[in-house]
CSV table of C-alpha atoms and ligand atoms in Angstrom, one decimal:
chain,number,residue,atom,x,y,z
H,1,UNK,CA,-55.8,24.0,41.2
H,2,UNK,CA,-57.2,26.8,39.1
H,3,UNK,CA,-61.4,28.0,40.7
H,4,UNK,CA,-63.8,25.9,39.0
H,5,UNK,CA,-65.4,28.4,36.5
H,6,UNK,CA,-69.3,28.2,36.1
H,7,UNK,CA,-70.9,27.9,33.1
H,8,UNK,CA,-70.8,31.2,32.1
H,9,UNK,CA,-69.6,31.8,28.6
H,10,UNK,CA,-68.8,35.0,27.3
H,11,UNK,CA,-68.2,36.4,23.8
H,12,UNK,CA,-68.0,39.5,22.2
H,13,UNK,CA,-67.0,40.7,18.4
H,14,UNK,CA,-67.2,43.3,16.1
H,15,UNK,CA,-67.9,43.6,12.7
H,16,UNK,CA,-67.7,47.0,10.2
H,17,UNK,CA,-70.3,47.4,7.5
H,18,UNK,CA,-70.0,50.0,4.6
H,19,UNK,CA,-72.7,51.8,3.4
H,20,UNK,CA,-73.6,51.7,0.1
H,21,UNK,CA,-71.7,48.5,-1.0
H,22,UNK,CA,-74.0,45.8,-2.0
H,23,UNK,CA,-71.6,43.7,-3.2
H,24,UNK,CA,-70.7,42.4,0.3
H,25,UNK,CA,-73.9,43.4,1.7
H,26,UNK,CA,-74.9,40.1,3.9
H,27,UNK,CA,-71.0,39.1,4.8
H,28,UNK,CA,-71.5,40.0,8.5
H,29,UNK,CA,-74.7,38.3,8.8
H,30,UNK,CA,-73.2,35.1,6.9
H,31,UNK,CA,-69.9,35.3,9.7
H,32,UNK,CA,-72.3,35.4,12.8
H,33,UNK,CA,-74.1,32.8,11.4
H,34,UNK,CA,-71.7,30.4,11.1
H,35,UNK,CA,-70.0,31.6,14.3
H,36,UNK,CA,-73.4,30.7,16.1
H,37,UNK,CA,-73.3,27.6,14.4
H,38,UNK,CA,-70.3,26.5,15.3
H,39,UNK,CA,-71.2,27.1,19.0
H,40,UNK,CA,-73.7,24.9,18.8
H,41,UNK,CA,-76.8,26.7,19.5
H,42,UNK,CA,-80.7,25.5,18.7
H,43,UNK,CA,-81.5,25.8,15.2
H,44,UNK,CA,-84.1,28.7,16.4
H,45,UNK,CA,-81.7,30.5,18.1
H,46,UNK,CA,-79.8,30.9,15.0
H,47,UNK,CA,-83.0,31.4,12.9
H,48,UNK,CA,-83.9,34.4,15.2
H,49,UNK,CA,-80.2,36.2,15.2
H,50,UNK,CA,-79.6,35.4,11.2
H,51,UNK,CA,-82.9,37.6,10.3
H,52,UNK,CA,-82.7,40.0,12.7
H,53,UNK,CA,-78.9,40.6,11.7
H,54,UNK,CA,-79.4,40.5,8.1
H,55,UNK,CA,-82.5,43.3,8.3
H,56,UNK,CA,-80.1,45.3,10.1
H,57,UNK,CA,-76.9,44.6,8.1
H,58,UNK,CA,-78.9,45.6,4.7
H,59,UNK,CA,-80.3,48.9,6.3
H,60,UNK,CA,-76.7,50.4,7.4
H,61,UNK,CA,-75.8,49.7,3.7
H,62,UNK,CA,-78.9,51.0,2.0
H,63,UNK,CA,-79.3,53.8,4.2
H,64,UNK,CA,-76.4,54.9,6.1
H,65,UNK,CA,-72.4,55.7,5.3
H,66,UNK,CA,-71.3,52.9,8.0
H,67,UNK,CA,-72.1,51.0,11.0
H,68,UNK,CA,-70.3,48.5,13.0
H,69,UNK,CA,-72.3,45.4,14.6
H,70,UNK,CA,-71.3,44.3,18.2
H,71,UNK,CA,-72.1,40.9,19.0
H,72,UNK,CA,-72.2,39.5,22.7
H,73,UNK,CA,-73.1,36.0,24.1
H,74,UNK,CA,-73.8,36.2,27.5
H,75,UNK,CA,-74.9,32.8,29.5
H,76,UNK,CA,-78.2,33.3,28.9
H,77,UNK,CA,-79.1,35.9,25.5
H,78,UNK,CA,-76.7,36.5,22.6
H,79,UNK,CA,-77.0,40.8,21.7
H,80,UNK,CA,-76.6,42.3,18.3
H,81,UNK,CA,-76.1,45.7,18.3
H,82,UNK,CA,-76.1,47.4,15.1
H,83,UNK,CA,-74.6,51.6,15.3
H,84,UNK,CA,-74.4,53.4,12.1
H,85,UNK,CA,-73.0,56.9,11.2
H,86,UNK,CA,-75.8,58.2,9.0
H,87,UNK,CA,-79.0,60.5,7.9
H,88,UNK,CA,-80.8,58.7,10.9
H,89,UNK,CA,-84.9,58.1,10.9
H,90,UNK,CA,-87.2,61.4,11.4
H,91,UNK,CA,-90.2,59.5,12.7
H,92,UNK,CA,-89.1,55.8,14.1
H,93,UNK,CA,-92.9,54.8,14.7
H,94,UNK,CA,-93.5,55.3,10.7
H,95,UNK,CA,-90.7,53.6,10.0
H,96,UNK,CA,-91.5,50.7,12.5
H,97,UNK,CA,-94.6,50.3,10.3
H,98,UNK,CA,-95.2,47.5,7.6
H,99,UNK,CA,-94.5,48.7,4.3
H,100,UNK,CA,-93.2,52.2,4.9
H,101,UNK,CA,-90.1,52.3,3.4
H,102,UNK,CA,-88.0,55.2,1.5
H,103,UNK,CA,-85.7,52.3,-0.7
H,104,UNK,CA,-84.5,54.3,-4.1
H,105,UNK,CA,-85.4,52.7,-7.4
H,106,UNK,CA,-82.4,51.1,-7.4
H,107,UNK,CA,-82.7,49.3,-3.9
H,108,UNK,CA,-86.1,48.1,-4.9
H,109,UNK,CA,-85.2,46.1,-7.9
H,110,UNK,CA,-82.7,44.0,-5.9
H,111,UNK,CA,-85.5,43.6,-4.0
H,112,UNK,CA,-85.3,45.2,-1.3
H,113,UNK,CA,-87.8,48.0,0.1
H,114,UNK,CA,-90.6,46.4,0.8
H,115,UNK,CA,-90.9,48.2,4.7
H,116,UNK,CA,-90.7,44.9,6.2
H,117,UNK,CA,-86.9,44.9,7.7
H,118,UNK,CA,-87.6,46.5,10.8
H,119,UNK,CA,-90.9,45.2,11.7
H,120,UNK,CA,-89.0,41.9,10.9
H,121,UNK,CA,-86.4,42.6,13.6
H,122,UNK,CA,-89.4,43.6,16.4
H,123,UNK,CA,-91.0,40.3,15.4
H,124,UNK,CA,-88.1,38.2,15.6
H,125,UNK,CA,-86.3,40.1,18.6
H,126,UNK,CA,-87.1,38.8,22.3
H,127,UNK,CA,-86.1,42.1,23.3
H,128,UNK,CA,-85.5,45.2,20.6
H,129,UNK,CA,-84.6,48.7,21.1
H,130,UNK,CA,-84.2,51.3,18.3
H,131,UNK,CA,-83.0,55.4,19.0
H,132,UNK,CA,-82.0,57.4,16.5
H,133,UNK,CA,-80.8,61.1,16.2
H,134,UNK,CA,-81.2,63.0,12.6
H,135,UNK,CA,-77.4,63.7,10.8
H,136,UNK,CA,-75.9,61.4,12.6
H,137,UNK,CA,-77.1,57.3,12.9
H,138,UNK,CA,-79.2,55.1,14.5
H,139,UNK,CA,-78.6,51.9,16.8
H,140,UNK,CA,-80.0,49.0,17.1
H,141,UNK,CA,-80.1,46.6,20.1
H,142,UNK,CA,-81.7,42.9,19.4
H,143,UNK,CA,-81.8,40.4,22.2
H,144,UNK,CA,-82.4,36.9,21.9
H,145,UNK,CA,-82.9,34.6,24.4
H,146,UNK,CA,-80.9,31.3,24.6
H,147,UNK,CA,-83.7,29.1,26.0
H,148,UNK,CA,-86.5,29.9,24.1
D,1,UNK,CA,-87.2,14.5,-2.7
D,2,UNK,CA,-83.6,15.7,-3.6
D,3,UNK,CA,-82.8,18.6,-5.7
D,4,UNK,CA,-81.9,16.2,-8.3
D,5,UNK,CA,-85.5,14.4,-8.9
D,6,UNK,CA,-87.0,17.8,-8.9
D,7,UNK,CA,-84.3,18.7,-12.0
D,8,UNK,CA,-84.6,15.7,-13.9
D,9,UNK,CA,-88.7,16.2,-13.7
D,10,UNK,CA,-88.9,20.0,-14.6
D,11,UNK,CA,-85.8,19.7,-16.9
D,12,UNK,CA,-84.1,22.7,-14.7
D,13,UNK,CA,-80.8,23.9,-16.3
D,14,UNK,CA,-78.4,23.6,-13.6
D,15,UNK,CA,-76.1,27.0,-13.2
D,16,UNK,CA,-73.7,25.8,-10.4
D,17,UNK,CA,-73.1,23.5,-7.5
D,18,UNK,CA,-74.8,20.7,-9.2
D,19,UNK,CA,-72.3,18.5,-6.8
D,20,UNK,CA,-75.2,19.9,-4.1
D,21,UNK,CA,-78.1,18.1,-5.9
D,22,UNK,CA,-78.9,15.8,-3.6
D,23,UNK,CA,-79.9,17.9,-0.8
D,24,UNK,CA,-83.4,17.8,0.6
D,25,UNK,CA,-85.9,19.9,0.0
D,26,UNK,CA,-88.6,20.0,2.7
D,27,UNK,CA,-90.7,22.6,0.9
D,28,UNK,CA,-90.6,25.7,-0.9
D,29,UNK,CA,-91.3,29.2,-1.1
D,30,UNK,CA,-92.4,31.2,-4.2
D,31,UNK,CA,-91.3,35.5,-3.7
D,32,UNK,CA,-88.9,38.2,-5.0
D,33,UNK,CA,-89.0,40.5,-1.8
D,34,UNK,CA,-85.8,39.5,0.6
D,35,UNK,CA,-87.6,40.4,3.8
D,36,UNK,CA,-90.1,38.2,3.0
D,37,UNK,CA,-88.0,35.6,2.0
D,38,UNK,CA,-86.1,36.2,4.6
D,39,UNK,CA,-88.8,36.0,7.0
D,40,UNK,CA,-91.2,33.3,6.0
D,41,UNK,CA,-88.9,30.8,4.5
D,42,UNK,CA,-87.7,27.8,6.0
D,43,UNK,CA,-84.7,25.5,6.1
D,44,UNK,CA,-84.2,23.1,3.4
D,45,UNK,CA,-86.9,25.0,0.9
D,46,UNK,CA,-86.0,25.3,-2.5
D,47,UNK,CA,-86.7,29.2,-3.2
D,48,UNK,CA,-88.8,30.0,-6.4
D,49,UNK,CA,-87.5,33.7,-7.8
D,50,UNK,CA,-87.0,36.2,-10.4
D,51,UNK,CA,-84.4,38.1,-8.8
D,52,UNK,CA,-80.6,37.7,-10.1
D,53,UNK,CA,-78.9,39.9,-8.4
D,54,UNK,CA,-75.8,38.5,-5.9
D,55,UNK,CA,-77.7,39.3,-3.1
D,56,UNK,CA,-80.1,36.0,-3.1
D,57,UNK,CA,-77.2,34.1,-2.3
D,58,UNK,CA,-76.5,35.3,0.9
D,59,UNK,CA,-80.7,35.1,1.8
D,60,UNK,CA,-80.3,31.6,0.8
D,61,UNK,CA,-77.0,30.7,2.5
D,62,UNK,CA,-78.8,32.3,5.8
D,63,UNK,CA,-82.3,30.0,5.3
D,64,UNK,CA,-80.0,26.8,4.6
D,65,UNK,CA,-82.2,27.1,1.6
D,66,UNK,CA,-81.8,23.6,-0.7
D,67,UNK,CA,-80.8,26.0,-4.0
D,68,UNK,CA,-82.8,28.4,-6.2
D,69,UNK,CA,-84.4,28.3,-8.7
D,70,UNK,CA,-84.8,31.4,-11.2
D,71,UNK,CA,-88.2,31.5,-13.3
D,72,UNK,CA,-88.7,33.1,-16.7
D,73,UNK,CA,-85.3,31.8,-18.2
D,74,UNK,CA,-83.8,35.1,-16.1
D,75,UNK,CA,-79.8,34.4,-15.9
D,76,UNK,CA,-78.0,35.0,-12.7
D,77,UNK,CA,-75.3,37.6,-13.1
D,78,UNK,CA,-71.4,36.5,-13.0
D,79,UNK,CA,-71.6,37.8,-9.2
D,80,UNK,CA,-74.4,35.7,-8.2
D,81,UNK,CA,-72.8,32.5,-9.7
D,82,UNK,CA,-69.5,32.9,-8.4
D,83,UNK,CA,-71.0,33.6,-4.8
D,84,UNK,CA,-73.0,30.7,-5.0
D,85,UNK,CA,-70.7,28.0,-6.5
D,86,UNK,CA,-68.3,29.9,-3.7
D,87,UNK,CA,-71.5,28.8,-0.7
D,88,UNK,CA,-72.4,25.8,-2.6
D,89,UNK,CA,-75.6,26.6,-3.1
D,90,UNK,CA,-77.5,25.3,-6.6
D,91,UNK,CA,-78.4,27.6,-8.6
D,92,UNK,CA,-81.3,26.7,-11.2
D,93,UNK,CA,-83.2,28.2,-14.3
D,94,UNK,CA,-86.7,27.2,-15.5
D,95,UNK,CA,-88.4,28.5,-18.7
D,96,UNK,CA,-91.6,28.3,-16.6
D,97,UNK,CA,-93.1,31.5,-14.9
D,98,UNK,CA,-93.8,31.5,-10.7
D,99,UNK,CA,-97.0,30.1,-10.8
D,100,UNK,CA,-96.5,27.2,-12.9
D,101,UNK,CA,-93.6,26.1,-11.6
D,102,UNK,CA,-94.4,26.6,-8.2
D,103,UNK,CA,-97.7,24.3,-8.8
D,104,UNK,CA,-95.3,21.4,-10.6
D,105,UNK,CA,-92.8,21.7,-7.4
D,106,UNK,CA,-95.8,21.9,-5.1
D,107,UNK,CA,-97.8,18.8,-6.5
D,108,UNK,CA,-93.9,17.0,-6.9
D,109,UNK,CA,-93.5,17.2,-2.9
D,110,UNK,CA,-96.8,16.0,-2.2
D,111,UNK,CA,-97.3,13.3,-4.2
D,112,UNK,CA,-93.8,11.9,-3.1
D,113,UNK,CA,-93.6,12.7,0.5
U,201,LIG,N1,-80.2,52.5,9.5
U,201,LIG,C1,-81.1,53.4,9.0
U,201,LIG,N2,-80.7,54.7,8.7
U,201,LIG,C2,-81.6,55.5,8.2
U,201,LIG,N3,-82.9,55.2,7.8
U,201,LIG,C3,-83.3,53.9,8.1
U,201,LIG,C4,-82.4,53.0,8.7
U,201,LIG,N4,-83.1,51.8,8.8
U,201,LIG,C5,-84.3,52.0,8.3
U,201,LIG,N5,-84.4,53.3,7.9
U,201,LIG,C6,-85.7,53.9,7.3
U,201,LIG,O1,-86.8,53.1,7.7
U,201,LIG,C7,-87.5,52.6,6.6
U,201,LIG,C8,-88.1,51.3,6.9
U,201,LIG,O2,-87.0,50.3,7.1
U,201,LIG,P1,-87.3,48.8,6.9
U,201,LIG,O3,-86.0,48.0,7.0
U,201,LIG,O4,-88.4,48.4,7.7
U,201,LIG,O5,-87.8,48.7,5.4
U,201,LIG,P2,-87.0,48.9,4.0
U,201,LIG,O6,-85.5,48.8,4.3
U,201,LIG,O7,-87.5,50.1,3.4
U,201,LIG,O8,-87.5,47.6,3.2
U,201,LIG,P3,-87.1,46.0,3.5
U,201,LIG,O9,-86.3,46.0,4.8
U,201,LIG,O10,-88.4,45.3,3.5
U,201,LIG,O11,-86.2,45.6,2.3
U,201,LIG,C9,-86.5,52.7,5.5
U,201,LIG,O12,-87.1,52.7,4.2
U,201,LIG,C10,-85.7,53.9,5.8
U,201,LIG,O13,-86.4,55.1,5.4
U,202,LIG,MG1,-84.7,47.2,5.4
């Protein structure tokens, strides 16, 4: 008789994101979404990973060359890690801030750019961590816990 | 109140997935900034925009959003349509501007709910 396992689920996938390409910008999010969906998980639960996955999914397009999203479902939190190859941010706190934002012309009238994506992510996160390193990327870690 | 009510009494033109007309809508929410949208809208709204580029379909697909509607008489694109027939997610166009016909869908809910 095989050991009675205990109720610890594990999952992890990835996901690649190219920069630049609006036309499938919001694919990954949509994919985890319905992935977290299908594993029945609260409404809230998938509220809280849809945003902050979608912030960071449009951000590696609008500002980066590519990135790759990792996401992990532990027992207890489902992790979103978000690692892109790009210019990376020169002054994270400023960026953190409500309505910064360095979106061209042409990013604002999809409207995006308002400086709200990141502060989003914080907000939304139960747990966030953001480093970054100039000419090469920045990652992303978002946490969110399973009982809320 | 359905989608479908909310057509007939604002005379929407319906774009695509009109077989998605009788879905709920629990509320709205009136914006053309996708964080904010993103953010602050709920499940089952009906979202109030002028944006028409592909990319609201995906916001809305994420919220659970009832459908869209697009103010002004502004046309979706091609993209957006085919996206959004592809999600099933109705995709509407009023002749009225934001605040208007955000105040007809507002005083629509409450009166019926
Ligand atoms: N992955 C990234 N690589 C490089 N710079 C970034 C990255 N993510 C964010 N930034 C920088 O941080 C700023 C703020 O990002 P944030 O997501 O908060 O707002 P935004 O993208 O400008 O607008 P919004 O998210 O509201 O559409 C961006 O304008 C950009 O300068
Ligand atoms: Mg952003």
């Amino acid at each position: 008789m095989p050991v009675q396992e205990t109720n610890h689920i594990s999952y992890q996938r990835s996901f690649y994101i190219e920069g630049g390409n609006f036309n499938y910008a919001g694919i990954v999010s949509t994919s985890i979404k319905s992935i977290l969906k299908q594993m029945d998980f609260p409404s809230n639960v998938v509220r809280k990973c849809s945003i902050v996955c979608y912030e960071s999914e449009i951000n590696v397009v609008s500002y980066a060359r590519k990135g790759v999203v990792n996401l992990t479902i532990n027992s207890n939190t489902i992790q979103i890690e978000v690692i892109d190859e790009g210019p990376g941010i020169p002054n994270i706190d400023l960026a953190m801030q409500e309505g910064y934002s360095t979106a061209t012309q042409k990013i604002r009238e999809m409207g995006f750019g308002a400086g709200m994506g990141l502060h989003n992510i914080e907000s939304y996160s139960d747990a966030f961590i953001i480093s970054s390193e100039l000419g090469k990327g920045t990652r992303l870690l978002m946490t969110i816990n399973i009982k809320q | 109140m359905n989608l479908e009510t909310i057509v007939k009494e604002l005379g929407l033109e319906v774009k695509c997935a009109s077989e998605n007309l009788k879905n709920d809508v629990t509320g709205g929410y009136t914006g053309d900034l996708l964080s904010d949208v993103m953010a602050n809208s709920h499940e089952g709204n009906i979202w109030i925009t002028r944006q028409v580029h592909q990319n609201i379909v995906a916001v809305a697909s994420l919220k659970d959003h009832a459908g869209i509607i697009l103010i002004n008489s502004c046309e979706p694109t091609q993209d957006t349509l085919a996206k959004a027939s592809q999600e099933k997610i109705p995709i509407m166009v009023s002749n009225l501007h934001a605040f208007e016909l955000t105040g007809k869908i507002y005083n629509l809910l409450e009166k019926k709910d």
